[in-house]
Coordinates of C-alpha atoms in Angstrom, one line a residue:
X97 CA 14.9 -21.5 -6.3
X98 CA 12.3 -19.1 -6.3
X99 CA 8.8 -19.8 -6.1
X100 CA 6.5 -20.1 -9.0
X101 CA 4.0 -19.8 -7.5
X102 CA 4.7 -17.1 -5.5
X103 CA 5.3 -14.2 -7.7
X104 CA 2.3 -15.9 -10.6
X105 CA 0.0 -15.4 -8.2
X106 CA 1.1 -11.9 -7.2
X107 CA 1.7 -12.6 -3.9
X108 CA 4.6 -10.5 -2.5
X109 CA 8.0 -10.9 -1.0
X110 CA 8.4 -10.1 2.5
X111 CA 10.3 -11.6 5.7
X112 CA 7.3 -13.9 8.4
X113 CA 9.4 -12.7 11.3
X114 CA 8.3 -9.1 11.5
X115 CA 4.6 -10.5 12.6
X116 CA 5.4 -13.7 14.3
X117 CA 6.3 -12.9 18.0
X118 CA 3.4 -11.5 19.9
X119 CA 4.3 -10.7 23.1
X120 CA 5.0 -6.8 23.5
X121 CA 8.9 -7.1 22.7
X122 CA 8.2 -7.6 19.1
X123 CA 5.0 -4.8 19.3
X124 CA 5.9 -1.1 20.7
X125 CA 3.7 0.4 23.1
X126 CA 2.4 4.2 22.7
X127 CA 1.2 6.1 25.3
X128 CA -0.2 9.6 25.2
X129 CA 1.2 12.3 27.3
X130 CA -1.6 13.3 29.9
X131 CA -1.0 17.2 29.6
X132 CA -2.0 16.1 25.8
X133 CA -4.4 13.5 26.1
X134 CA -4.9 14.0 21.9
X135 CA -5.4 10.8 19.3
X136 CA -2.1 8.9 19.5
X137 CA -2.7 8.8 15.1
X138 CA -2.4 12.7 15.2
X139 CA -0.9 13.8 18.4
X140 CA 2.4 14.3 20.3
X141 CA 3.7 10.6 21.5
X142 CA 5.9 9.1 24.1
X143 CA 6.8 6.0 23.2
X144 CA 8.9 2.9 24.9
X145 CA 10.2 0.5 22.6
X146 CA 10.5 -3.0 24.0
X147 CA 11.4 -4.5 20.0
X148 CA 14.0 -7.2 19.3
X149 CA 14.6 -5.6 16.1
X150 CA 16.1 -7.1 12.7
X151 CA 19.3 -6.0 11.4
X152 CA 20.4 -5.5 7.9
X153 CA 18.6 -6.6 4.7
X154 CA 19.4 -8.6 1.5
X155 CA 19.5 -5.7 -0.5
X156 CA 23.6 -4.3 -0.3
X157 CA 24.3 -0.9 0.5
X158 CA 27.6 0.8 -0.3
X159 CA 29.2 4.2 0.0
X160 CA 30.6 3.8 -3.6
X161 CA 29.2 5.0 -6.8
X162 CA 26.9 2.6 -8.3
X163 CA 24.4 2.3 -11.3
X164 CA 21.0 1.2 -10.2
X165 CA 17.9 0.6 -12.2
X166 CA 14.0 0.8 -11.3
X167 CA 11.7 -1.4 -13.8
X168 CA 8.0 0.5 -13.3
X169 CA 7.5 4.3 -13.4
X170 CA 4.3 4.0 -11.6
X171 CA 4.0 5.8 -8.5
X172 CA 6.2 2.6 -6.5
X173 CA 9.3 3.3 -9.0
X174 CA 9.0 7.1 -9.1
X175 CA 8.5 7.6 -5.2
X176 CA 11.8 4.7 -5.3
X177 CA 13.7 7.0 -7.4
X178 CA 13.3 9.9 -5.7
X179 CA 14.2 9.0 -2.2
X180 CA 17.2 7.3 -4.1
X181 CA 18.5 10.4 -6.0
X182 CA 18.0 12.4 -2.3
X183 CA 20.3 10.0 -0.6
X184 CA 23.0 8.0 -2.8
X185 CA 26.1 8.8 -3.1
X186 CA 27.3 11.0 -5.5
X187 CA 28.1 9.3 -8.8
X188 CA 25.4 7.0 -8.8
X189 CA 23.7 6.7 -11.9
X190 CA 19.7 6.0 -12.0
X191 CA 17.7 4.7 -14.3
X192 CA 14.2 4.2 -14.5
X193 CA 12.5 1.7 -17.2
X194 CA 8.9 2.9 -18.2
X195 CA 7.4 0.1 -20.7
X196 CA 4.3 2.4 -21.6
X197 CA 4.6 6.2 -23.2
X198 CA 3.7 7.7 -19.7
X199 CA 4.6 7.3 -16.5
X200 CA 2.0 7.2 -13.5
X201 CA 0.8 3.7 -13.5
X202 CA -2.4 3.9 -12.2
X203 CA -2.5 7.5 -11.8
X204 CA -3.6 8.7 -14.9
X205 CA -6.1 12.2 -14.7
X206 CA -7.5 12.2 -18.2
X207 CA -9.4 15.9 -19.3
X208 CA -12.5 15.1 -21.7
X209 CA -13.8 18.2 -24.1
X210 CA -17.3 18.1 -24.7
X211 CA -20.6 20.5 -25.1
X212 CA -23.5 21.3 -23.4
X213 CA -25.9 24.3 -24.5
X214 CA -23.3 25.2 -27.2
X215 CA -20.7 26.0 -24.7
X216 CA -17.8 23.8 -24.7
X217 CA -16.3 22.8 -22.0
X218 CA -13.5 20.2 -19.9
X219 CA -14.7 17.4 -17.7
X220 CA -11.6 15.9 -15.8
X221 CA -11.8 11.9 -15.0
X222 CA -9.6 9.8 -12.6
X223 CA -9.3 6.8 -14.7
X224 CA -7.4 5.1 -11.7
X225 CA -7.5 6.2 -7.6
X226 CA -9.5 9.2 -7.0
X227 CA -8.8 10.4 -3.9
X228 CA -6.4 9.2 -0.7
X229 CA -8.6 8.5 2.1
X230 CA -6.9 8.4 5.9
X231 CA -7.2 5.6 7.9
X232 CA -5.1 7.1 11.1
X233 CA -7.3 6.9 13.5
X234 CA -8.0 3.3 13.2
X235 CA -4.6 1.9 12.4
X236 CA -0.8 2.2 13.4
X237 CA 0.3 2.9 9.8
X238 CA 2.5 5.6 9.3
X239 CA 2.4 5.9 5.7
X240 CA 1.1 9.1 5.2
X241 CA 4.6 10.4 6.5
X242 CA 6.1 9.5 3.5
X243 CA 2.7 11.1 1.5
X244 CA 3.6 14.5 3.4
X245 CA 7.7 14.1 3.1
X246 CA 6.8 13.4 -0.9
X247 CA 4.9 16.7 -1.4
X248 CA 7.1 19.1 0.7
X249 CA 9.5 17.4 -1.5
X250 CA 7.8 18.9 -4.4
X251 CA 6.7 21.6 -2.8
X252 CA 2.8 20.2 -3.7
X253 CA 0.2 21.4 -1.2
X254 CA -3.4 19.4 -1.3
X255 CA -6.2 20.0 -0.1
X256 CA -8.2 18.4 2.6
X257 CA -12.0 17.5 2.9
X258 CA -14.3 15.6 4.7
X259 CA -15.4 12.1 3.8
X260 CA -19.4 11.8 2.0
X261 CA -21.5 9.1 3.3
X262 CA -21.1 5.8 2.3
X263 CA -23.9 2.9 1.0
X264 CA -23.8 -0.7 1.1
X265 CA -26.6 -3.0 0.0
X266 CA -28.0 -6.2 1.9
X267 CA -30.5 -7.8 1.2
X268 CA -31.4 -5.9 -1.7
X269 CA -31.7 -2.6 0.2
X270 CA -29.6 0.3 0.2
X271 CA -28.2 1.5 3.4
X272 CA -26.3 5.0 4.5
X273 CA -23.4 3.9 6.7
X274 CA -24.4 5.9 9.7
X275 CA -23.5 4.9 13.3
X276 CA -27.3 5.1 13.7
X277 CA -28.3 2.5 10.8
X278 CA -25.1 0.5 11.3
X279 CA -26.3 0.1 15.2
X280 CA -29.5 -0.5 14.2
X281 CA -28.8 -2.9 11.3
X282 CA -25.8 -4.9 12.9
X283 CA -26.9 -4.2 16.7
X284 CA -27.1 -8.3 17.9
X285 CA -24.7 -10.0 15.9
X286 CA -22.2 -7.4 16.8
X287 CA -23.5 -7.5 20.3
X288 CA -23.2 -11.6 20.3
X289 CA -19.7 -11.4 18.6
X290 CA -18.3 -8.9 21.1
X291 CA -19.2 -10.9 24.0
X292 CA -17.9 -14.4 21.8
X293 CA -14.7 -12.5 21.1
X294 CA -14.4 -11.5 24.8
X295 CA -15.2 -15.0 25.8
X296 CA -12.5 -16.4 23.3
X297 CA -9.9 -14.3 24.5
X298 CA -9.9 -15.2 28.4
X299 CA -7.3 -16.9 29.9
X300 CA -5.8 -17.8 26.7
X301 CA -2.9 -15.0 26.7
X302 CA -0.8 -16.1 29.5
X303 CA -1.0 -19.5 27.2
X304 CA 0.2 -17.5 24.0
X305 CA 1.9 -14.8 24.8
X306 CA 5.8 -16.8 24.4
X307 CA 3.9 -18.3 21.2
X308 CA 4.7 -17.6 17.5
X309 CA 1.0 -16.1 16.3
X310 CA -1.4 -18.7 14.4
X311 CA -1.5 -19.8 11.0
X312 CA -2.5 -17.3 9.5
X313 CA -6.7 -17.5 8.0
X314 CA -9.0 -15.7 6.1
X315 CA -10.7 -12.8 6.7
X316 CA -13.8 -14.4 6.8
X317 CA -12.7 -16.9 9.1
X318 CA -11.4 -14.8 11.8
X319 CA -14.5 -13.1 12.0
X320 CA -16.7 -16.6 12.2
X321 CA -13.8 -17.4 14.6
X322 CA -14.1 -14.5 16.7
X323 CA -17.6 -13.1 16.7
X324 CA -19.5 -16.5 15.3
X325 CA -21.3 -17.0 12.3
X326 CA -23.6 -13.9 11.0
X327 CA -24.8 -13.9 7.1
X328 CA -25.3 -9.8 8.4
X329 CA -22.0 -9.1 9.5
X330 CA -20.6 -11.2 6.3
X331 CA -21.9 -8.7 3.7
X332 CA -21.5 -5.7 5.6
X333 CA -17.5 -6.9 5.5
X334 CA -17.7 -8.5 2.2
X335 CA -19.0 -5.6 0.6
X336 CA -16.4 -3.5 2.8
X337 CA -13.4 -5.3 1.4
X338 CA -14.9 -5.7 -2.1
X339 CA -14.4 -2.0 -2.3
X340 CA -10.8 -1.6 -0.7
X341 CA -9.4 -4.7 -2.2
X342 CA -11.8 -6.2 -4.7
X343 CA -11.7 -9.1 -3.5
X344 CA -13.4 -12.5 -1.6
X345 CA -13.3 -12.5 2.2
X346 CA -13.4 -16.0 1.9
X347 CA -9.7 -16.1 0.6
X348 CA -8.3 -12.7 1.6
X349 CA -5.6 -13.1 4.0
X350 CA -6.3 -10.9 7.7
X351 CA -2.5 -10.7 8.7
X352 CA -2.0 -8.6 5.3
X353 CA -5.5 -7.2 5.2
X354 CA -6.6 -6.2 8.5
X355 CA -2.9 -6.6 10.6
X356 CA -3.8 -4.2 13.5
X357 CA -7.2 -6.2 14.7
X358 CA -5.2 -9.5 13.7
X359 CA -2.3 -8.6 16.4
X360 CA -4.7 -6.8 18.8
X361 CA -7.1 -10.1 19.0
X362 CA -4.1 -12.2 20.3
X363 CA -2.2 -10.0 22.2
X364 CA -3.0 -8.7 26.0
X365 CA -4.7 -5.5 25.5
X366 CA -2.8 -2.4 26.6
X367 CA -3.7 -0.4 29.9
X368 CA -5.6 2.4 29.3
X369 CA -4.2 5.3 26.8
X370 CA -2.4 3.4 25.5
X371 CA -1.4 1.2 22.2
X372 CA 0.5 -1.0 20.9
X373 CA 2.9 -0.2 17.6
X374 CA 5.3 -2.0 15.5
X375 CA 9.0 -1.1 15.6
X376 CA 8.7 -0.1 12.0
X377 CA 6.2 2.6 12.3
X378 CA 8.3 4.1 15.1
X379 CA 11.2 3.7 12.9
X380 CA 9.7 5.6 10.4
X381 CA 8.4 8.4 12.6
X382 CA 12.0 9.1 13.8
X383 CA 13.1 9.7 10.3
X384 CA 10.5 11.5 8.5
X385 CA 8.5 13.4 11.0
X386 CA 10.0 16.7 10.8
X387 CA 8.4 20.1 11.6
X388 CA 7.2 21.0 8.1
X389 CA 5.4 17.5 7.8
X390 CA 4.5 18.3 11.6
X391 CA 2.5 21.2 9.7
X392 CA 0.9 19.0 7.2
X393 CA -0.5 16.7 9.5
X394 CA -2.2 19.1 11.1
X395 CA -3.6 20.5 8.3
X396 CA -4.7 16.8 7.4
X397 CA -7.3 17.3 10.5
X398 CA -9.2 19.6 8.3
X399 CA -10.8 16.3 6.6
X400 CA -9.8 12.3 5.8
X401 CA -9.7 12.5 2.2
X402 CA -6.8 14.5 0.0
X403 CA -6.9 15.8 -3.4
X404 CA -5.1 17.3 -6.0
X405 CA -6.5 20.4 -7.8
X406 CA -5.1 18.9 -11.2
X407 CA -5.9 15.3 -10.2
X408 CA -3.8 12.4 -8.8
X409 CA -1.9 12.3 -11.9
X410 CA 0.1 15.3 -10.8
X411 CA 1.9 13.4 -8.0
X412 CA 3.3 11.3 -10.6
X413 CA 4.2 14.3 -13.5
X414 CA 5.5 16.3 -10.6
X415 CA 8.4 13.2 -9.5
X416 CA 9.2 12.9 -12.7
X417 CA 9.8 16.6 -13.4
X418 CA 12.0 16.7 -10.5
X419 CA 13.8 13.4 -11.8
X420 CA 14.4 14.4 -14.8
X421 CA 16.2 18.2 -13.7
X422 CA 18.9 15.6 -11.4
X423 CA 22.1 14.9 -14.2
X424 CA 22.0 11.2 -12.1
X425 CA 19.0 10.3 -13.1
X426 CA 17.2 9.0 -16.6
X427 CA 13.8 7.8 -17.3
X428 CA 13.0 5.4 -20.5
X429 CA 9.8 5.5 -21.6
X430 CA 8.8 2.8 -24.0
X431 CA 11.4 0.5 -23.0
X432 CA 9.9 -2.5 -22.1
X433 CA 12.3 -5.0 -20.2
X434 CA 12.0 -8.4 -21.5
X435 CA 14.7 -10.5 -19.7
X436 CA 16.1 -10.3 -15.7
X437 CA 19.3 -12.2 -15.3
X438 CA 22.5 -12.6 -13.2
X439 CA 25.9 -12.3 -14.8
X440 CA 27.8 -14.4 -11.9
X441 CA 31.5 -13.7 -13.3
X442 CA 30.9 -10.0 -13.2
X443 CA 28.6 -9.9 -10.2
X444 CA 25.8 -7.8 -12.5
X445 CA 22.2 -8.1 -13.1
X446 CA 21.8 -7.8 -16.7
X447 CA 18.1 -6.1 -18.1
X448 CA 17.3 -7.0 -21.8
X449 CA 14.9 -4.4 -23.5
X450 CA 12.7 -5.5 -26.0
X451 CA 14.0 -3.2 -28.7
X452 CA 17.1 -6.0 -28.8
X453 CA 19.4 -3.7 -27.7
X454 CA 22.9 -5.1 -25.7
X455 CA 22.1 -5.5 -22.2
X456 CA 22.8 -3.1 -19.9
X457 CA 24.9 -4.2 -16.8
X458 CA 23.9 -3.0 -12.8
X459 CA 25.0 -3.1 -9.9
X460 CA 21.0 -3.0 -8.1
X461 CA 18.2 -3.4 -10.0
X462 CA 14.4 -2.4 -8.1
X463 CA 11.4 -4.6 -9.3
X464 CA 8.1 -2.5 -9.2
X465 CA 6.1 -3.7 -11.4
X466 CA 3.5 -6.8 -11.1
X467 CA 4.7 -9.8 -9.8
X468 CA 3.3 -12.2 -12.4
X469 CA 5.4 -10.1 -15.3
X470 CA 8.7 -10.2 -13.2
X471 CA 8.1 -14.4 -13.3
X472 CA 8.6 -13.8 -16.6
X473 CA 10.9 -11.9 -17.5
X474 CA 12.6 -14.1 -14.4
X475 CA 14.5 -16.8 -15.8
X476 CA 13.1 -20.4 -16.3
X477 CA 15.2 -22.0 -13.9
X478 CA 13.7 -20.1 -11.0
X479 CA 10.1 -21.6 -10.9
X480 CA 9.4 -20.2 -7.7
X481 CA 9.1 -15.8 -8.5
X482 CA -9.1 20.4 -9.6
X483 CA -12.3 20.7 -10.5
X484 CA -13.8 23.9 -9.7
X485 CA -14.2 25.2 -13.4
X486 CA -16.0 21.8 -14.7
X487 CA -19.9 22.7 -15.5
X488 CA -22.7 21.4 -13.4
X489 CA -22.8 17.5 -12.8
X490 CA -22.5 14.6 -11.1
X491 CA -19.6 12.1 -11.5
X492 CA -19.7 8.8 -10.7
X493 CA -17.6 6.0 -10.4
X494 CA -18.5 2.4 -11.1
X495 CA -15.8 0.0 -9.7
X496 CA -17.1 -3.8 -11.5
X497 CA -15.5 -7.1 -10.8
X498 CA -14.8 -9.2 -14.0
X499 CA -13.5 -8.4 -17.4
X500 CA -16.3 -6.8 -20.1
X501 CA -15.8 -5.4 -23.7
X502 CA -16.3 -1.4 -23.1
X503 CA -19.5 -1.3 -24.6
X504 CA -20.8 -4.3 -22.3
X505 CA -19.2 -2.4 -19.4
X506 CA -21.2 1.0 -20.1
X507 CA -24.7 -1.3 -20.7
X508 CA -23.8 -3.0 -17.5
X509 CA -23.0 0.2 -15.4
X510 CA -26.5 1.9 -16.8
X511 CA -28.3 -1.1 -15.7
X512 CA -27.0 -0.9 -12.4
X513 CA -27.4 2.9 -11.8
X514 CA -31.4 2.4 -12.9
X515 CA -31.5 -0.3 -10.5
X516 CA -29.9 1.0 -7.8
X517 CA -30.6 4.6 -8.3
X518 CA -33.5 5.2 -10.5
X519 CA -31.4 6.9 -13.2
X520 CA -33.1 6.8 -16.6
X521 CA -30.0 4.7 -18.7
X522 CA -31.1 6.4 -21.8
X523 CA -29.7 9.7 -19.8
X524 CA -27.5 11.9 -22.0
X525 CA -24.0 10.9 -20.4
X526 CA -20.0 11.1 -21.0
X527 CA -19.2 7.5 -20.2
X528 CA -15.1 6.1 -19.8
X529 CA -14.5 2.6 -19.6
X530 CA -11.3 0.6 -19.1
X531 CA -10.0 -3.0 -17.6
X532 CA -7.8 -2.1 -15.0
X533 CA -6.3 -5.9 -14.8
X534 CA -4.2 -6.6 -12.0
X535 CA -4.7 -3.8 -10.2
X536 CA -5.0 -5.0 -7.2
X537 CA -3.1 -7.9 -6.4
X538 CA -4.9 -10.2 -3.9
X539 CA -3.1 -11.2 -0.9
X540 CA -4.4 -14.3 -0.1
X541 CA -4.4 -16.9 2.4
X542 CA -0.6 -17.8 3.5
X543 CA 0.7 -14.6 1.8
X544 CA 3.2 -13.9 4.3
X545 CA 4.5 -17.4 4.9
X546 CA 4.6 -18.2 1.0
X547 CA 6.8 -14.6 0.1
X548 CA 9.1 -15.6 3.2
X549 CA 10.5 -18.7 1.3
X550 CA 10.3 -16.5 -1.7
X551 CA 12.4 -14.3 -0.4
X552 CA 15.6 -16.2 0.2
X553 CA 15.5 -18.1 -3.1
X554 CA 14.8 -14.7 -5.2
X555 CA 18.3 -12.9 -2.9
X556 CA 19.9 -16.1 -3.6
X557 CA 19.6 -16.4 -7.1
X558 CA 20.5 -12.9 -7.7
X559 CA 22.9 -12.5 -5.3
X560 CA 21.2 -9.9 -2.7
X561 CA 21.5 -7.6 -6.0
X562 CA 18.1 -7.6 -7.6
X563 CA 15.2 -6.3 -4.9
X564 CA 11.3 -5.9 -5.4
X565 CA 8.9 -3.3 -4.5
X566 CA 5.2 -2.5 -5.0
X567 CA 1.3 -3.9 -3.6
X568 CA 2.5 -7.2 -5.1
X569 CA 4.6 -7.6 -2.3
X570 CA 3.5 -5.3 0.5
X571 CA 0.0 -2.8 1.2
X572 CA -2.0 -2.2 -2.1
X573 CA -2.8 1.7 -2.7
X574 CA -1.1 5.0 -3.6
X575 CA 0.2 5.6 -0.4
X576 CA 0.9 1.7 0.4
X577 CA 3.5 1.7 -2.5
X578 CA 5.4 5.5 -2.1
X579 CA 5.7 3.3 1.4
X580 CA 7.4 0.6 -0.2
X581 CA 9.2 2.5 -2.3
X582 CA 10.5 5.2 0.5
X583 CA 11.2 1.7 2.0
X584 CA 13.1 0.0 -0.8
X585 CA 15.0 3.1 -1.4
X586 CA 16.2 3.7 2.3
X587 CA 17.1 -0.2 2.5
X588 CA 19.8 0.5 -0.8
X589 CA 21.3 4.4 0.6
X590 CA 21.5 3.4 4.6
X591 CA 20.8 -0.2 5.8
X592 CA 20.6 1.2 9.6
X593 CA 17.6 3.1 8.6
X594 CA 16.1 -0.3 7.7
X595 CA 16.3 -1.6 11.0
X596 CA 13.0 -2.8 12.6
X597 CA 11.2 -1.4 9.1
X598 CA 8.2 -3.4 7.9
X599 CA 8.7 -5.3 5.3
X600 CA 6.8 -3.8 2.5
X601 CA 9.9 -4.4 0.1
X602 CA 11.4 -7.7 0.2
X603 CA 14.6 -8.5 3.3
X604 CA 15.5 -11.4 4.8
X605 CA 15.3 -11.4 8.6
X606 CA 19.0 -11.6 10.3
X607 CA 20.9 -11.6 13.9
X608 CA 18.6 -9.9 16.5
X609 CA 19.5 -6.3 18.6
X610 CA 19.2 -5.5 22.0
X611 CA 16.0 -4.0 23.2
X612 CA 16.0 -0.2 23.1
X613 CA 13.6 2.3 24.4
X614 CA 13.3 5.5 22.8
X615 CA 11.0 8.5 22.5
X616 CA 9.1 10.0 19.7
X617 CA 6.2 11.2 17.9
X618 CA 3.3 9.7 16.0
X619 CA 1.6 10.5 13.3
X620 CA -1.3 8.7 10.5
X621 CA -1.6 6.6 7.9
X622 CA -3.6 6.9 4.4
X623 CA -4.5 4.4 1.7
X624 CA -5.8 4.7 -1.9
X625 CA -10.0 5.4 -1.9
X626 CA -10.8 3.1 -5.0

């Protein structure tokens, strides 16, 4: 039976076995050609595969016509829908379930009127994610490949600019994260960690290489583990993964937070140019990296963070536009979903609205909503489940843990921009205030292992026919869940795509290939900037 606490806690589905082996067959290595000795994260790639790779997934594929339904027209469901309506077979009839009177999800780009000097004028807000910040340089994620496939899609260009600096307080001071005050500020605990790490590491891989990798730990506890105890290097990280994840380093779990550092700490590191990558990024680079979103990623150079002219909420409008011109595909809005069940004699998962209309009968139904609402609408025997015309300002955005009134929440966020910043809170002001609840579904401690048993009990009790998708149950951000839904969606058209692909939708781990070796290209990965 499926786990309660699993999906109440908003932990996510996935498969243990794609991060369990650490010795290089289960990791790819990626080397650099020396006549183009450019970042692996941007530039041309040869790569060797040495990856016993899983085959098939619980979701069932078929060349016949079928009728599928998405629950969720955030940007998980849309981004699902699309690559669905691109590849299945002709027929097919989708249908995607929007409980609110908009679709977007998070992404919501809200214009406020208002006057100054008795001119009026628009002010536009991002009441969610405001930008998409890359993180290619310092990870193996190829996510943004699906980011750039999406907006060729839609023939969307963005633009490109260069990170501002960045502040963290400690110790009640407030510090510009520069190399030069991070040196100076972090210099001998970093310096005392690096050598513990080092130190920690010898002679131990020849001992763990054959190994399946260690339980898995907190965030925190890695780095007391690896570079001993600093109350220095705890903030900086604490307030580092307060502002990505919103949440505790003390309870964050590193294999689903920080995976590349987590593998690279256990396993031998790579001779010199070169890297090691899982067989799911490579997987995706042989699919999606195609000249035109060649050219995109080399207009990504230009800067780390993306934007939208008219905001982030035009990724979503711009899906569903393109949705809604396909005669396959329909989008509900205000049809809330109140019951999930299986129909055994006619093989069906049956989805309940709340309007108490008849249910209507599927053949696949895609989960991208919250995992603590699909638990229950699960049934009860399954306890386990632009802005270059704005006038002159400064906008700011206040991310607060905790739930306030709106009122509270404005008082609280003047207080902290006096104290902090020396702004006067009587300060004339257009202030928007909202509980974004759930958000950000913590993935914590035993994340991995607790969604693997998950897993099999949710494809048992549905019959392989009702799959999930979303930062529930794989990377949180904007680009983390068109990931998972690019994922999801190739996993339902054309299971051999899904081979070797991380499991950022839900599959169950099955008979192992040969080891291959192939060549290909590489190119970056981007998460939401909160």
């Amino acid at each position: 039976m499926l786990c309660n606490k699993a999906l109440h806690r908003s932990h996510g589905i996935t498969a243990a076995a794609a991060y369990t082996r650490v010795a290089s067959r289960t990791l790819m290595t990626a080397a650099p050609r020396k006549s183009r000795p450019t970042c692996m994260a941007y530039g041309a790639t040869s790569v060797s595969v040495f990856s016993a790779r899983r085959r098939g997934l619980a979701t069932h594929a078929t060349s016949e016509p079928q009728n599928i339904a998405v629950i969720g027209g955030g940007i998980t469901g849309l981004t699902t829908a699309h690559f669905l309506a691109k590849s299945v077979p002709v027929g097919t009839k989708i249908t995607v379930y929007e409980a609110s009177d908009r679709i977007g999800g998070w992404l919501d780009t809200q214009k406020v009127e208002f006057e100054q000097n008795g001119q009026k004028s628009v002010v536009q807000f991002e009441r969610g994610p405001r930008t998409l910040r890359s993180y290619a340089r310092d990870t193996w994620k190829m996510d943004d490949l699906v980011l750039f496939t999406l907006l060729n899609d839609l023939d969307i260009m963005p633009s490109f600019r260069p990170g501002g600096t960045r502040y963290v307080r400690i110790d009640g001071n407030i510090t510009a994260v520069t190399p030069k005050n991070m040196i100076k500020l972090l210099w001998k605990p970093m310096l005392r960690g690096f050598w513990r790490m080092k130190r920690n590491r010898l002679g131990t891989f020849a001992d763990r290489s054959d190994q399946r990798l260690p339980k898995d730990m907190s965030v925190g506890e890695f780095l007391r583990m690896a570079a001993g105890e600093s109350r220095t290097v705890d903030q900086f990280a604490s307030a580092v993964l307060h502002g990505i994840w919103g949440g505790d380093i003390d309870r964050l779990s590193m294999q689903s937070v920080m995976p590349k550092p987590w593998h690279n700490y256990w396993l031998k590191e790579p001779l010199p140019h070169l890297a090691h990558l899982p067989a799911h990024e490579l997987a995706l680079v042989t699919q999606l990296l195609t000249e035109e979103v060649r050219d995109m990623v080399k207009l990504s150079h230009q800067g780390a963070l993306i934007a939208f002219p008219e905001g982030m909420g035009s990724i979503p409008k711009a899906i569903a536009k393109s949705l809604q011109d396909k005669p396959n595909v329909e989008i509900k809005l205000g049809q809330s979903i109140s019951k999930v069940e299986f129909d055994s004699a006619a093989r069906k998962v049956m989805l309940s609205t709340a309007d108490g209309a008849s249910p209507a009968a599927y053949d696949k139904v895609i989960s991208t909503i919250n995992s603590k609402h699909l638990f229950r609408l699960a049934p009860k025997h399954l306890p386990a489940a632009r802005p270059f015309d704005e006038p002159n300002g400064t906008k700011m955005f206040v991310l607060m843990k905790g739930t306030y009134a709106e009122e509270d929440a404005k008082a609280k966020v003047r207080e902290i921009l006096h104290d902090h910043l020396g702004i006067d809170p009587d300060e004339r002001c257009i202030m928007l205030a909202r509980t974004n609840k759930d958000c950000i579904p913590q993935h914590h401690v035993g994340h991995r292992e607790l969604m693997a048993r998950a897993d099999g009990e949710l494809s048992a009790a549905f019959n392989g026919q009702l799959a999930v998708a979303g930062p529930s149950y794989s990377a949180v951000g904007v680009v983390g869940s068109m990931r998972s839904g690019y994922d999801m969606a190739t996993q339902v058209t054309d299971p051999g795509k899904g081979r070797g692909r991380r499991h950022g939708s839900r599959s169950l781990p099955r008979r192992r290939e040969a080891a291959s070796r192939r060549p290909a290209r590489a190119a970056g990965g981007r998460q939401a900037d909160p």
